[in-house]
Coordinates of C-alpha atoms and ligand atoms in Angstrom, one line a residue:
M47 CA 38.8 -71.6 -142.2
E48 CA 39.5 -69.3 -139.2
L49 CA 39.7 -65.5 -140.4
I50 CA 38.9 -64.0 -136.9
T51 CA 41.6 -61.7 -135.9
N52 CA 43.4 -62.4 -132.6
N53 CA 41.4 -59.8 -130.9
H54 CA 38.1 -61.0 -132.3
V55 CA 37.4 -58.2 -134.3
Q56 CA 36.2 -59.2 -137.7
F57 CA 37.4 -57.4 -140.9
S58 CA 34.8 -55.8 -143.1
R59 CA 33.1 -57.9 -145.8
L60 CA 31.9 -55.2 -148.2
R61 CA 31.4 -57.9 -150.7
R62 CA 28.1 -58.7 -148.9
L63 CA 26.9 -55.2 -150.4
R64 CA 27.4 -56.5 -153.9
S65 CA 26.4 -59.9 -153.7
K66 CA 23.7 -59.7 -156.2
K67 CA 22.2 -56.9 -158.7
K68 CA 19.2 -55.9 -156.5
V69 CA 21.6 -55.5 -153.7
R70 CA 24.0 -53.3 -155.7
V71 CA 21.0 -51.2 -156.9
L72 CA 19.6 -50.9 -153.5
F73 CA 22.9 -49.3 -152.1
Q74 CA 23.9 -47.4 -155.2
E75 CA 24.9 -44.1 -154.0
T76 CA 25.1 -41.8 -157.0
E77 CA 22.0 -41.6 -159.4
I78 CA 22.1 -39.9 -163.0
K79 CA 18.7 -38.8 -164.4
L80 CA 17.9 -37.6 -167.6
S81 CA 16.6 -34.6 -166.3
D82 CA 20.2 -33.9 -165.0
L83 CA 21.4 -33.4 -168.4
I84 CA 21.3 -30.1 -170.3
L85 CA 22.0 -30.3 -174.0
P86 CA 24.0 -28.1 -175.7
I87 CA 23.1 -26.9 -179.5
F88 CA 24.7 -24.6 -182.2
V89 CA 22.6 -22.6 -184.4
E90 CA 24.3 -21.2 -187.5
E91 CA 22.4 -18.4 -189.8
D92 CA 22.4 -19.0 -193.6
L93 CA 23.0 -22.6 -193.3
N94 CA 21.0 -25.1 -195.7
H95 CA 21.7 -28.4 -194.0
M96 CA 22.9 -30.2 -190.9
A97 CA 26.8 -29.5 -190.8
P98 CA 28.9 -32.1 -189.0
I99 CA 31.5 -30.8 -186.9
S100 CA 34.8 -33.2 -187.5
T101 CA 36.2 -33.1 -184.4
M102 CA 32.8 -33.8 -182.5
P103 CA 31.4 -37.1 -184.0
G104 CA 27.9 -37.0 -183.9
I105 CA 27.5 -33.2 -183.4
F106 CA 26.4 -30.8 -186.0
R107 CA 25.4 -27.2 -186.4
I108 CA 22.1 -26.6 -186.9
P109 CA 20.5 -24.5 -189.8
E110 CA 17.7 -22.1 -188.4
K111 CA 15.0 -23.5 -190.5
L112 CA 15.7 -27.1 -189.2
L113 CA 15.8 -25.9 -185.5
S114 CA 12.0 -26.5 -184.9
Y115 CA 12.3 -30.1 -186.1
E116 CA 15.5 -30.7 -183.8
I117 CA 13.9 -29.1 -181.0
E118 CA 10.8 -31.4 -181.2
K119 CA 12.8 -34.3 -181.5
Y120 CA 14.7 -33.5 -178.3
V121 CA 11.5 -33.0 -176.4
K122 CA 10.1 -36.4 -177.7
S123 CA 13.3 -38.0 -176.4
G124 CA 12.8 -36.7 -172.9
I125 CA 15.7 -33.9 -172.9
C126 CA 14.4 -31.2 -170.3
S127 CA 17.1 -28.5 -170.8
I128 CA 19.2 -27.1 -173.5
I129 CA 21.9 -24.3 -173.8
V130 CA 22.0 -22.7 -177.0
F131 CA 25.1 -21.2 -178.9
G132 CA 24.5 -18.8 -181.8
I133 CA 26.7 -18.8 -184.9
S134 CA 26.5 -15.5 -186.5
H135 CA 27.9 -14.4 -189.7
H136 CA 27.8 -10.5 -188.6
L137 CA 31.1 -10.1 -187.0
D138 CA 33.0 -7.0 -185.7
N139 CA 35.3 -5.7 -183.1
E140 CA 32.8 -5.5 -180.2
G141 CA 30.5 -8.7 -181.0
S142 CA 27.5 -6.0 -181.4
N143 CA 25.3 -8.7 -183.2
T144 CA 24.7 -10.0 -179.8
W145 CA 22.4 -6.9 -178.9
N146 CA 20.7 -7.0 -182.1
S147 CA 16.9 -8.3 -181.5
N148 CA 17.3 -9.9 -184.9
S149 CA 20.5 -11.8 -184.6
I150 CA 20.9 -15.4 -184.9
I151 CA 20.9 -16.2 -181.0
S152 CA 17.7 -14.0 -180.4
R153 CA 15.9 -15.7 -183.4
A154 CA 17.0 -19.2 -182.3
L155 CA 15.8 -18.6 -178.7
R156 CA 12.4 -17.2 -179.9
I157 CA 12.2 -20.5 -182.0
C158 CA 13.0 -22.7 -179.1
K159 CA 10.5 -21.2 -176.7
N160 CA 7.7 -21.3 -179.4
V161 CA 8.1 -25.0 -180.2
A162 CA 8.8 -25.9 -176.4
P163 CA 7.5 -23.5 -173.9
E164 CA 8.1 -26.1 -171.3
I165 CA 12.0 -26.8 -171.9
V166 CA 14.4 -24.9 -169.6
L167 CA 16.0 -22.6 -172.2
I168 CA 19.5 -21.4 -171.1
S169 CA 21.3 -19.0 -173.7
D170 CA 25.0 -18.7 -173.6
M171 CA 26.2 -15.2 -173.4
C172 CA 29.4 -14.2 -174.6
F173 CA 31.1 -12.3 -177.8
C174 CA 33.5 -14.8 -179.0
A175 CA 31.4 -16.3 -181.8
Y176 CA 30.3 -12.7 -182.8
T177 CA 33.6 -10.8 -182.6
T178 CA 36.2 -10.8 -185.7
H179 CA 39.4 -11.4 -183.5
G180 CA 37.6 -14.5 -181.4
H181 CA 38.0 -12.8 -178.0
C182 CA 35.1 -12.7 -175.5
G183 CA 34.9 -9.0 -175.5
V184 CA 36.1 -5.6 -177.0
L185 CA 39.7 -5.6 -177.6
D186 CA 41.4 -2.6 -176.4
K187 CA 44.8 -2.8 -178.1
K188 CA 45.8 -6.4 -177.0
N189 CA 43.8 -6.4 -173.8
V190 CA 40.0 -7.3 -173.4
N191 CA 38.5 -4.3 -171.9
N192 CA 36.7 -5.5 -168.8
D193 CA 34.6 -2.6 -168.1
Q194 CA 33.6 -1.9 -171.8
T195 CA 32.7 -5.7 -172.2
I196 CA 30.2 -5.3 -169.4
L197 CA 28.4 -2.4 -170.7
N198 CA 28.1 -4.8 -173.8
L199 CA 27.0 -7.6 -172.0
E200 CA 24.0 -5.7 -170.1
R201 CA 23.0 -5.0 -173.7
Q202 CA 23.0 -8.4 -174.5
A203 CA 21.3 -9.6 -171.7
I204 CA 18.2 -7.7 -172.2
I205 CA 17.9 -8.7 -175.7
L206 CA 18.4 -12.4 -174.4
A207 CA 15.6 -12.2 -171.8
S208 CA 13.2 -10.5 -174.2
S209 CA 13.7 -13.2 -176.6
G210 CA 12.6 -15.9 -174.0
A211 CA 15.6 -17.1 -172.2
D212 CA 14.8 -18.6 -169.0
F213 CA 18.2 -18.4 -167.8
L214 CA 21.3 -16.5 -169.2
A215 CA 24.7 -18.1 -168.8
P216 CA 27.7 -15.7 -169.1
S217 CA 30.9 -17.1 -170.0
A218 CA 32.8 -13.9 -171.0
S219 CA 34.8 -14.3 -167.5
M220 CA 34.6 -10.7 -166.9
D221 CA 35.3 -9.4 -163.2
G222 CA 31.8 -8.0 -162.0
Q223 CA 29.7 -9.5 -164.8
V224 CA 27.0 -11.2 -162.7
Q225 CA 26.4 -8.4 -160.6
A226 CA 25.9 -5.8 -163.8
I227 CA 23.7 -8.4 -165.7
R228 CA 21.4 -8.8 -162.8
F229 CA 21.2 -5.2 -162.3
A230 CA 20.5 -4.6 -166.0
L231 CA 18.0 -7.4 -165.8
D232 CA 15.9 -6.0 -162.9
R233 CA 16.0 -2.4 -164.1
S234 CA 14.1 -3.6 -167.4
G235 CA 11.8 -5.8 -165.3
F236 CA 13.3 -9.1 -165.9
Y237 CA 13.0 -10.3 -162.6
E238 CA 12.1 -13.7 -163.6
T239 CA 15.1 -14.5 -165.9
G240 CA 18.1 -16.1 -164.0
I241 CA 21.6 -16.1 -164.3
I242 CA 23.7 -19.3 -164.3
S243 CA 27.2 -18.3 -164.2
Y244 CA 30.0 -19.9 -165.9
S245 CA 31.7 -18.9 -162.0
T246 CA 34.7 -21.1 -162.6
K247 CA 35.9 -21.3 -166.1
F248 CA 39.5 -22.5 -166.5
K249 CA 41.6 -21.7 -169.5
S250 CA 41.8 -25.3 -170.6
A251 CA 43.1 -27.2 -173.4
L252 CA 39.8 -29.0 -173.7
Y253 CA 37.7 -26.4 -175.9
G254 CA 39.4 -27.3 -179.2
P255 CA 36.5 -29.0 -180.8
F256 CA 34.2 -26.2 -179.7
R257 CA 36.3 -23.8 -181.4
E258 CA 35.9 -25.3 -184.6
A259 CA 32.3 -25.5 -184.0
T260 CA 32.1 -21.9 -183.7
Y261 CA 34.6 -21.0 -186.3
S262 CA 36.8 -19.5 -183.8
N263 CA 39.0 -16.7 -185.1
L264 CA 41.3 -16.8 -181.9
T265 CA 44.8 -16.6 -182.6
E266 CA 46.1 -15.7 -179.0
N267 CA 44.8 -16.9 -175.7
R268 CA 42.5 -16.1 -173.0
S269 CA 44.9 -15.9 -169.9
T270 CA 44.1 -12.5 -169.0
Y271 CA 40.3 -13.4 -168.1
Q272 CA 40.2 -17.3 -167.9
I273 CA 41.7 -18.9 -164.7
N274 CA 44.8 -21.0 -164.8
P275 CA 43.9 -24.7 -164.5
M276 CA 46.9 -24.9 -161.7
N277 CA 45.1 -22.6 -159.5
R278 CA 42.5 -24.1 -157.0
R279 CA 42.2 -21.2 -154.4
E280 CA 41.5 -18.8 -157.3
A281 CA 38.9 -21.2 -158.8
I282 CA 36.9 -21.5 -155.8
R283 CA 37.1 -17.6 -155.0
E284 CA 35.4 -17.0 -158.7
S285 CA 32.8 -19.1 -157.6
L286 CA 32.3 -17.5 -154.3
I287 CA 32.3 -14.0 -155.7
D288 CA 29.5 -15.1 -158.3
V289 CA 27.3 -16.2 -155.3
E290 CA 27.7 -12.5 -153.8
E291 CA 26.8 -10.9 -157.3
G292 CA 23.6 -12.6 -157.4
A293 CA 24.2 -15.8 -159.6
D294 CA 21.1 -18.4 -159.5
A295 CA 23.6 -21.3 -159.9
L296 CA 27.1 -22.0 -160.9
I297 CA 29.2 -23.9 -163.6
V298 CA 32.4 -25.4 -163.4
K299 CA 34.0 -25.7 -167.0
P300 CA 35.5 -28.1 -167.9
A301 CA 34.3 -30.9 -165.5
S302 CA 36.5 -34.1 -165.8
N303 CA 39.8 -32.4 -164.9
F304 CA 38.5 -30.2 -162.4
L305 CA 36.4 -32.9 -160.2
D306 CA 38.1 -31.6 -157.2
I307 CA 37.4 -27.9 -157.8
I308 CA 33.5 -29.3 -158.0
R309 CA 33.7 -31.0 -154.6
D310 CA 35.4 -27.8 -153.2
I311 CA 32.8 -25.5 -154.4
R312 CA 29.9 -28.1 -153.4
E313 CA 31.2 -28.0 -149.9
R314 CA 31.1 -24.2 -149.7
V315 CA 27.9 -22.9 -151.4
Y316 CA 24.4 -24.1 -151.5
L317 CA 23.3 -23.0 -154.7
P318 CA 22.8 -25.3 -157.7
L319 CA 26.0 -26.5 -159.1
I320 CA 26.5 -27.8 -162.8
G321 CA 29.5 -29.3 -164.5
Y322 CA 30.3 -28.7 -167.9
Q323 CA 31.6 -31.8 -169.8
V324 CA 33.2 -29.7 -172.9
S325 CA 33.8 -30.4 -176.4
G326 CA 37.3 -31.8 -175.8
E327 CA 36.0 -34.4 -172.9
Y328 CA 33.2 -35.2 -175.8
S329 CA 35.8 -35.8 -178.3
M330 CA 38.5 -37.8 -176.6
I331 CA 35.6 -40.3 -175.4
K332 CA 34.4 -40.4 -179.0
F333 CA 37.9 -40.9 -180.7
A334 CA 39.1 -43.3 -178.0
S335 CA 35.6 -45.5 -178.5
K336 CA 36.1 -45.5 -182.1
A337 CA 39.6 -46.9 -181.9
G338 CA 38.3 -49.6 -179.7
A339 CA 40.5 -48.3 -176.6
I340 CA 37.4 -47.9 -174.5
E341 CA 33.8 -49.1 -174.2
E342 CA 31.5 -46.0 -175.5
K343 CA 28.5 -46.7 -173.6
K344 CA 29.9 -47.5 -170.3
I345 CA 32.5 -44.7 -170.2
I346 CA 29.6 -41.9 -170.9
R347 CA 27.7 -43.3 -167.8
E348 CA 31.0 -43.3 -165.8
S349 CA 32.3 -39.9 -166.9
L350 CA 28.6 -38.3 -166.1
G351 CA 28.4 -40.2 -162.7
S352 CA 32.0 -38.9 -161.7
I353 CA 30.8 -35.5 -162.3
K354 CA 27.5 -36.1 -160.1
R355 CA 29.7 -38.0 -157.5
A356 CA 31.8 -34.8 -157.3
G357 CA 29.0 -32.8 -156.3
A358 CA 27.3 -31.5 -159.3
D359 CA 23.7 -31.3 -159.4
A360 CA 23.2 -31.0 -163.1
I361 CA 25.6 -31.7 -166.2
I362 CA 25.9 -29.7 -169.4
T363 CA 27.1 -32.5 -171.8
Y364 CA 26.9 -33.1 -175.6
F365 CA 25.9 -36.9 -174.7
A366 CA 22.5 -35.9 -173.6
L367 CA 20.7 -36.8 -176.7
E368 CA 22.7 -40.2 -177.2
V369 CA 21.8 -40.9 -173.5
A370 CA 18.3 -40.1 -174.0
K371 CA 17.8 -42.0 -177.2
N372 CA 19.6 -45.1 -176.0
S373 CA 18.7 -45.1 -172.4
L374 CA 22.4 -45.1 -171.1
L375 CA 21.9 -44.2 -167.6
Ligands
LIG149 ZN1 33.6 -16.4 -175.1

């Protein structure tokens, strides 16, 4: 059959690159490694058993006394990095428990460091799981006070660094927070403690299950300090500002609905870039799979692949342990 065009330019036969498995593997453009994945964990004080989170099937709040066992399990599975969230039972208007060296987050970090000194230990730093109102800082009438919250972030940073965190991940979305934390760490001699900033954090509807996980008391919203999901230029500016302020790596959160933003930032900065596949992204996949609508193992790989393909170097994902245990990559 003659398929040559009139001017003798043959059309491209891309199927040559898909002809058999070894050819497809040879030319695969994006790879996901287990070492690219960062596992988020919730550690709750005064808890006696692994507490399931109903909106996040397969994810648990971990009691402090079982944390060592869990960490050993992660290391054996091949997990390289974790990000720790503390769930405190000591709440107040400011979240002052976060700058107490005996708070749940500090104790959890010390346990992690002791059990697995080689693991990359990242501490989330915020106040929303430690305040009675659920906001990410000091509430001043109805507004979160940016500069007062930054002073508290500086205090928190010193405590978390001294508890063994390799990296601090400020998620409070206060203007100027990265620079303030960097100065505070340096003033106290924590030159080696890095900052992985949630530099572009949207006010997304995908955080619902996380709020169940952390017993969030938030009744209003965070639209005065998180980014409007409709804004692209503002989202890029937020990350560029954090580069200037001294961040060591950046996070775009959430990931799946904002792959264009990951690409935009990738093209503009040379820092490591992380996509956070958040609780709602996890839960949508879990519940759709349970309903038989999609094939879970394949969609996990595809969703992680899309975040890397967009330009992320690493991914914070609740699927990390499942991927490790079942060799899903
Ligand atoms: Zn927060």
